[in-house]
PDB file of N, CA and C in Angstrom:
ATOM      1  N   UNK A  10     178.871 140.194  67.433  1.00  0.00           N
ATOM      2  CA  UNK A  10     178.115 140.752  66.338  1.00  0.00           C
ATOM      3  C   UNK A  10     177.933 142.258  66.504  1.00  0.00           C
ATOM      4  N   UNK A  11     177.482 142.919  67.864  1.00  0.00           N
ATOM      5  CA  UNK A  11     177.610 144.161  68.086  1.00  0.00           C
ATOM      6  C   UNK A  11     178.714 145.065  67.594  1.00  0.00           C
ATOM      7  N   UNK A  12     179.845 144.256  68.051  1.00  0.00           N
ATOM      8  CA  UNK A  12     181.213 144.659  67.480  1.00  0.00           C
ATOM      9  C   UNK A  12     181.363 145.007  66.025  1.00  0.00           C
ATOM     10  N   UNK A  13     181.042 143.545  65.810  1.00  0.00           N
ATOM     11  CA  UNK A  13     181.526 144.485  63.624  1.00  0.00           C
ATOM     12  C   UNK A  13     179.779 145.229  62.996  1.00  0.00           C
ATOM     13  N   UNK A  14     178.793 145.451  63.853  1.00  0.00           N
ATOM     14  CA  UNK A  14     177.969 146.432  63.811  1.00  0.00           C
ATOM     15  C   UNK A  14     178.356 147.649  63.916  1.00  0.00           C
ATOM     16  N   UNK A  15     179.215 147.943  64.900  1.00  0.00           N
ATOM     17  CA  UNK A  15     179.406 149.163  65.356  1.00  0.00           C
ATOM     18  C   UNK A  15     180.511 149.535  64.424  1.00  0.00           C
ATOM     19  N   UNK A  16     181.452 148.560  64.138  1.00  0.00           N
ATOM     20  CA  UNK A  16     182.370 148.838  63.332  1.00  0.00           C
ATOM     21  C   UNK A  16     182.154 149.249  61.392  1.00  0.00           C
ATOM     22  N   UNK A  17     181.260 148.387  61.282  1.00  0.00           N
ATOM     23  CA  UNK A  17     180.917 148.795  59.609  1.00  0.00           C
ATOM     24  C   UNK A  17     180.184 149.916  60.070  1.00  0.00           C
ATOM     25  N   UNK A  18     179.122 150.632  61.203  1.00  0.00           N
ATOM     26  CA  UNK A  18     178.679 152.104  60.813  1.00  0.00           C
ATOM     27  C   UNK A  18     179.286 153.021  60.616  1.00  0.00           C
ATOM     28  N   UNK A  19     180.571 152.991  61.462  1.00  0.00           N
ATOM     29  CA  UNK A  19     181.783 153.814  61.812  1.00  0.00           C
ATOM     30  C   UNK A  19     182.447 154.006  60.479  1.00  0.00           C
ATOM     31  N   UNK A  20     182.783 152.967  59.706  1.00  0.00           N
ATOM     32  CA  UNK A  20     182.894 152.894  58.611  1.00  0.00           C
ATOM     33  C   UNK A  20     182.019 153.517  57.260  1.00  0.00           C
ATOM     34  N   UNK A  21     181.557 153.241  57.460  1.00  0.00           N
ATOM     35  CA  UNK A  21     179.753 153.994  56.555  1.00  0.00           C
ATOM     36  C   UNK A  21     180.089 155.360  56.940  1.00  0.00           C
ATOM     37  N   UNK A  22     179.817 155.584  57.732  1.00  0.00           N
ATOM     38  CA  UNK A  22     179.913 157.126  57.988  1.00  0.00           C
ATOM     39  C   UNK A  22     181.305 157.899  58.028  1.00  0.00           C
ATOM     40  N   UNK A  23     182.288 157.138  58.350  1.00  0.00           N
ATOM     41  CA  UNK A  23     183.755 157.824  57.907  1.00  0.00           C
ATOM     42  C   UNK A  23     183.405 157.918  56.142  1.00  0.00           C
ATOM     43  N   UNK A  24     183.407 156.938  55.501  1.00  0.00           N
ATOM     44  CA  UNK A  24     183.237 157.229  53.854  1.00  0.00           C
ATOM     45  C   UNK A  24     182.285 158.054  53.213  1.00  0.00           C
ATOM     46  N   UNK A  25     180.767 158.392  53.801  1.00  0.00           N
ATOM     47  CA  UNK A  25     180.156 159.319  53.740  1.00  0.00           C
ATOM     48  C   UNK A  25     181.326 160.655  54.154  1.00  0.00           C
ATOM     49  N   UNK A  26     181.469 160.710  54.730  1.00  0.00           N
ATOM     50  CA  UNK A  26     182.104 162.276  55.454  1.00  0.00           C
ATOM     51  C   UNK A  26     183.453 162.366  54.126  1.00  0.00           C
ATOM     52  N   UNK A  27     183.661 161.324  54.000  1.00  0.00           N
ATOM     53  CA  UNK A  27     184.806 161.497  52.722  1.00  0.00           C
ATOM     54  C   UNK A  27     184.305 161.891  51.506  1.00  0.00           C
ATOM     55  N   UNK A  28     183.193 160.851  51.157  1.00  0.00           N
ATOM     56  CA  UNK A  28     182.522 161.605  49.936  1.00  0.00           C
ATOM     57  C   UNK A  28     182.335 162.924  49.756  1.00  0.00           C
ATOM     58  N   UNK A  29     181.808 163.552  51.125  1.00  0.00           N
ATOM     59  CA  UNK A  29     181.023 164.292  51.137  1.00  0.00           C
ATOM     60  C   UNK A  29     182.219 165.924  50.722  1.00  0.00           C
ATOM     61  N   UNK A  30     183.535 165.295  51.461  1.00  0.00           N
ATOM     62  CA  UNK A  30     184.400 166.359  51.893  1.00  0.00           C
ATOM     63  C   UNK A  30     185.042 166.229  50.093  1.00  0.00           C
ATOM     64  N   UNK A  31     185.104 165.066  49.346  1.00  0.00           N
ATOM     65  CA  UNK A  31     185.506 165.161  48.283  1.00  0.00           C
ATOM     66  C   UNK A  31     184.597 165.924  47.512  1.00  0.00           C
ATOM     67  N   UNK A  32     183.686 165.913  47.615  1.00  0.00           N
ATOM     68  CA  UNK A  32     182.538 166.778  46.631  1.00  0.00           C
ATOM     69  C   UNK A  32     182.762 167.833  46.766  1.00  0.00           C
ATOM     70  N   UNK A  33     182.718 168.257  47.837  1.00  0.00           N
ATOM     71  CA  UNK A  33     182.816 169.614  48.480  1.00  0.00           C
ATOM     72  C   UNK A  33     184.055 170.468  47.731  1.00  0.00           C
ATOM     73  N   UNK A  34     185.483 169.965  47.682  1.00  0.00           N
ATOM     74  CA  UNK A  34     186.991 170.173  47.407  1.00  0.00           C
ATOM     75  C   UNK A  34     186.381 170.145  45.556  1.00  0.00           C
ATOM     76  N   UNK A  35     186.267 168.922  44.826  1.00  0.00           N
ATOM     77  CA  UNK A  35     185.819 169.283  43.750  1.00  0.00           C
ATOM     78  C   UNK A  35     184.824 170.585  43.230  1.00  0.00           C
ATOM     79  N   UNK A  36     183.879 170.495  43.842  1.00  0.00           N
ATOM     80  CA  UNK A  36     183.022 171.680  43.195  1.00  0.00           C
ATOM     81  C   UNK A  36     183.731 172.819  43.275  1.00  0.00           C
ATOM     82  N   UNK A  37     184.522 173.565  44.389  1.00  0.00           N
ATOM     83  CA  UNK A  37     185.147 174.055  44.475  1.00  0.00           C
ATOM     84  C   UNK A  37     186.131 174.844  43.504  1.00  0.00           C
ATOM     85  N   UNK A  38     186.578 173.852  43.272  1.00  0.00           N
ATOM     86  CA  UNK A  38     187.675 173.948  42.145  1.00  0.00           C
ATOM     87  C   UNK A  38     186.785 173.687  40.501  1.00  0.00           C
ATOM     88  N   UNK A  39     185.799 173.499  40.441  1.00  0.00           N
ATOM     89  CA  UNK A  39     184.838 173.904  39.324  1.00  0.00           C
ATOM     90  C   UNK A  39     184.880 175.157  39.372  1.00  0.00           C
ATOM     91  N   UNK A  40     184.505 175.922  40.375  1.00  0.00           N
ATOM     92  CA  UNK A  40     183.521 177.539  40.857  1.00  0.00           C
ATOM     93  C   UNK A  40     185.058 177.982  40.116  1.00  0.00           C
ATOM     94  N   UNK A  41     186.241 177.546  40.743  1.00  0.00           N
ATOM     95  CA  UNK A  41     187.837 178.478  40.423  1.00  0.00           C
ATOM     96  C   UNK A  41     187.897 178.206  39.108  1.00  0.00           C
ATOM     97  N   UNK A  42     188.023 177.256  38.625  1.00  0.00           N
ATOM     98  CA  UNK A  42     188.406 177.114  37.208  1.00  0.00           C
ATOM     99  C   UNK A  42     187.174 178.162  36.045  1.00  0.00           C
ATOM    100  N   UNK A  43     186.121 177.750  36.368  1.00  0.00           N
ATOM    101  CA  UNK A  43     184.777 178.132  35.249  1.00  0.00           C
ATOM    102  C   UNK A  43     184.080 179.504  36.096  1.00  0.00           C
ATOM    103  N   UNK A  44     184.255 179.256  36.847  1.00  0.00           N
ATOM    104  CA  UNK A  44     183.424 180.515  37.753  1.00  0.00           C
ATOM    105  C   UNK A  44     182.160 180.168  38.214  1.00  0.00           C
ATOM    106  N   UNK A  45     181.720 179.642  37.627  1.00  0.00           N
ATOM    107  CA  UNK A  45     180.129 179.108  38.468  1.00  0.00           C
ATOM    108  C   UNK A  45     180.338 177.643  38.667  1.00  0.00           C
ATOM    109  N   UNK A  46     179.200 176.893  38.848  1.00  0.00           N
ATOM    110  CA  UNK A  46     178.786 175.357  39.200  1.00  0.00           C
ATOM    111  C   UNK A  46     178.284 174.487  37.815  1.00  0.00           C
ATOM    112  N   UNK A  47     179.126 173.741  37.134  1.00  0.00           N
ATOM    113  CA  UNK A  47     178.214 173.086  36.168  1.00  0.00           C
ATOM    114  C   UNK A  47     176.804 172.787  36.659  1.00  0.00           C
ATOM    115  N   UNK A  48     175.900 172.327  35.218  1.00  0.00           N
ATOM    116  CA  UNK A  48     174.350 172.208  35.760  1.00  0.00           C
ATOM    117  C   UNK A  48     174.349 170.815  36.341  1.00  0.00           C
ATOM    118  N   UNK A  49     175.128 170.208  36.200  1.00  0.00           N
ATOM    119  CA  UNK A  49     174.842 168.018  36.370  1.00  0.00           C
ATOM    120  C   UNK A  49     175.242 168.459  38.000  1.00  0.00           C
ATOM    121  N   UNK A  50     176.192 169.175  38.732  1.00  0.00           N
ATOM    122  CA  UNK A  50     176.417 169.655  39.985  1.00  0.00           C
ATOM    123  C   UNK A  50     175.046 170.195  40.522  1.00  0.00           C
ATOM    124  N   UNK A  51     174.173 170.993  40.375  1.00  0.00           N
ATOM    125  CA  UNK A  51     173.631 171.444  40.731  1.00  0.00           C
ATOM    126  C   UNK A  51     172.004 170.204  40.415  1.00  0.00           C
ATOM    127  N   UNK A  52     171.808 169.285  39.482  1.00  0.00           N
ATOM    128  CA  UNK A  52     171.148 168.303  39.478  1.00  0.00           C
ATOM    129  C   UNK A  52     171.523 167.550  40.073  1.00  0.00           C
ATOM    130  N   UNK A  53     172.674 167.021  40.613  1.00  0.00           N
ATOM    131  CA  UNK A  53     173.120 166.292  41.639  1.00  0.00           C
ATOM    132  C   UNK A  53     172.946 166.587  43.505  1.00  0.00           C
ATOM    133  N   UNK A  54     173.362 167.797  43.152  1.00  0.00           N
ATOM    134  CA  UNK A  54     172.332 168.507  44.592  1.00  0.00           C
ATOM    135  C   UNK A  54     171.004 168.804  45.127  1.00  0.00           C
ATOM    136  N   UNK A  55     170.368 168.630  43.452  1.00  0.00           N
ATOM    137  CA  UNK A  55     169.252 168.591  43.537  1.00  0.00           C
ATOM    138  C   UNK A  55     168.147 167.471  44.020  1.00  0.00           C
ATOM    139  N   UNK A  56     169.122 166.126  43.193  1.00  0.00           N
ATOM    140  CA  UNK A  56     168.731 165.177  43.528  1.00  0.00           C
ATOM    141  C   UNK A  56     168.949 164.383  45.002  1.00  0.00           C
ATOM    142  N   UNK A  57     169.659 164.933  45.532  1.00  0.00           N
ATOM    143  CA  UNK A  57     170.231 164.388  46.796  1.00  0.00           C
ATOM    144  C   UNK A  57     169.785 164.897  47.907  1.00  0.00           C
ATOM    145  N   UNK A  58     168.964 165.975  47.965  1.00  0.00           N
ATOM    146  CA  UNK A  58     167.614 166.303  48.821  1.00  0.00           C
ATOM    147  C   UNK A  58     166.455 165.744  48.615  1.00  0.00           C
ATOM    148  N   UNK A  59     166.492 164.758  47.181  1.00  0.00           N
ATOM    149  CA  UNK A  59     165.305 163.998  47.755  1.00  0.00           C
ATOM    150  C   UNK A  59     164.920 163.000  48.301  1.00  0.00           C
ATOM    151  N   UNK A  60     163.856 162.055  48.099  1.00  0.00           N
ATOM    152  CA  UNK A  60     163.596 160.937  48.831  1.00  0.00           C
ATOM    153  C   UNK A  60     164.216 159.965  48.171  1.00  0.00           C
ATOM    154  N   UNK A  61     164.942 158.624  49.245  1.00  0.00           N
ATOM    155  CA  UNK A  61     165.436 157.608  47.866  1.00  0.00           C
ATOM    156  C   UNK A  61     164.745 157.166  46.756  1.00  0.00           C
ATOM    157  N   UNK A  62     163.428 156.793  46.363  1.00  0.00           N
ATOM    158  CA  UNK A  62     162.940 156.415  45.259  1.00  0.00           C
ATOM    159  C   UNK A  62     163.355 157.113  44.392  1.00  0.00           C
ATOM    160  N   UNK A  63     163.038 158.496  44.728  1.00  0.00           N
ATOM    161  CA  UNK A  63     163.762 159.406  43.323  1.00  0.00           C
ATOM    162  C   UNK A  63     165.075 159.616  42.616  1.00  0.00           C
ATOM    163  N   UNK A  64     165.748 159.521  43.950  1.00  0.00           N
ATOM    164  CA  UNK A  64     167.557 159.191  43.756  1.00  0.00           C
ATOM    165  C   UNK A  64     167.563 158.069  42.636  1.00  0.00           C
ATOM    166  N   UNK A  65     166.787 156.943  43.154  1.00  0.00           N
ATOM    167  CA  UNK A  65     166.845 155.681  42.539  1.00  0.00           C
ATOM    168  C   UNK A  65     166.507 155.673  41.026  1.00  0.00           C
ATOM    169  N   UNK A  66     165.583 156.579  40.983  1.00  0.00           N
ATOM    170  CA  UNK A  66     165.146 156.639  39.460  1.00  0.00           C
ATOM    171  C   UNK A  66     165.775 157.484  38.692  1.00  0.00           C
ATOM    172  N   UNK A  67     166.342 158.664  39.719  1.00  0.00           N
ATOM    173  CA  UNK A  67     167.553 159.353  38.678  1.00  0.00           C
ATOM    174  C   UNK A  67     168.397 158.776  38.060  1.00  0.00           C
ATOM    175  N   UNK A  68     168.879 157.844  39.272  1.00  0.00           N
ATOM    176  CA  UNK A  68     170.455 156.767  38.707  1.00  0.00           C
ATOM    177  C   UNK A  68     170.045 156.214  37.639  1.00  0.00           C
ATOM    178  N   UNK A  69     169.198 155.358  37.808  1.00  0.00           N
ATOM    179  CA  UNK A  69     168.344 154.182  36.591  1.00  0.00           C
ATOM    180  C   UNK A  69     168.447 155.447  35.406  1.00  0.00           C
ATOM    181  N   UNK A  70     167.635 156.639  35.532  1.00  0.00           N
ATOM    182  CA  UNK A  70     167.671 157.212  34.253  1.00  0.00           C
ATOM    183  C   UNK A  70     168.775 157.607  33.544  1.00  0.00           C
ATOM    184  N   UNK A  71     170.017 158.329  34.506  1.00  0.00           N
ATOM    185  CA  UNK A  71     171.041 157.858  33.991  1.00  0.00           C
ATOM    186  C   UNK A  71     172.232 156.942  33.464  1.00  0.00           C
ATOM    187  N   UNK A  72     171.601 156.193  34.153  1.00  0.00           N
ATOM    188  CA  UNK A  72     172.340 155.324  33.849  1.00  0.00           C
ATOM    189  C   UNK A  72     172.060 154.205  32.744  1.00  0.00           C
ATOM    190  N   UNK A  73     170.886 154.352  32.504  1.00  0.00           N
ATOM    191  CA  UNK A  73     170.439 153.658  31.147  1.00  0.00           C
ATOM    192  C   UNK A  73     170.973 154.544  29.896  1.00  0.00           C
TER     193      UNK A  73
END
């Protein structure tokens, strides 16, 4: 059990670091194309410094 513990975090956190490196490469190429950061980028960064409840209620709000 330790085993595929250790193995799905490893996992979790390789795909975090992917997300993270994909976001990163996208916005990027926002800043080149438009010159600045759309605003939903910058509400998305916004939201992702906060606590999960709020994350949670962002999604819900968007997503309704």
């Amino acid at each position: 059990m330790s085993s595929f513990q250790s193995w799905l975090l490893i996992m979790s956190l390789r795909l975090t670091e992917g997300c993270q490196n994909f976001w990163r490469q996208f916005t990027l190429k926002m800043r080149e194309e438009r010159g600045d950061v759309p605003g939903w980028t910058k509400i998305f960064g916004y939201y992702m410094k906060k606590p999960p409840a709020m994350k949670l209620r962002a999604f819900l709000t968007v997503a309704s």
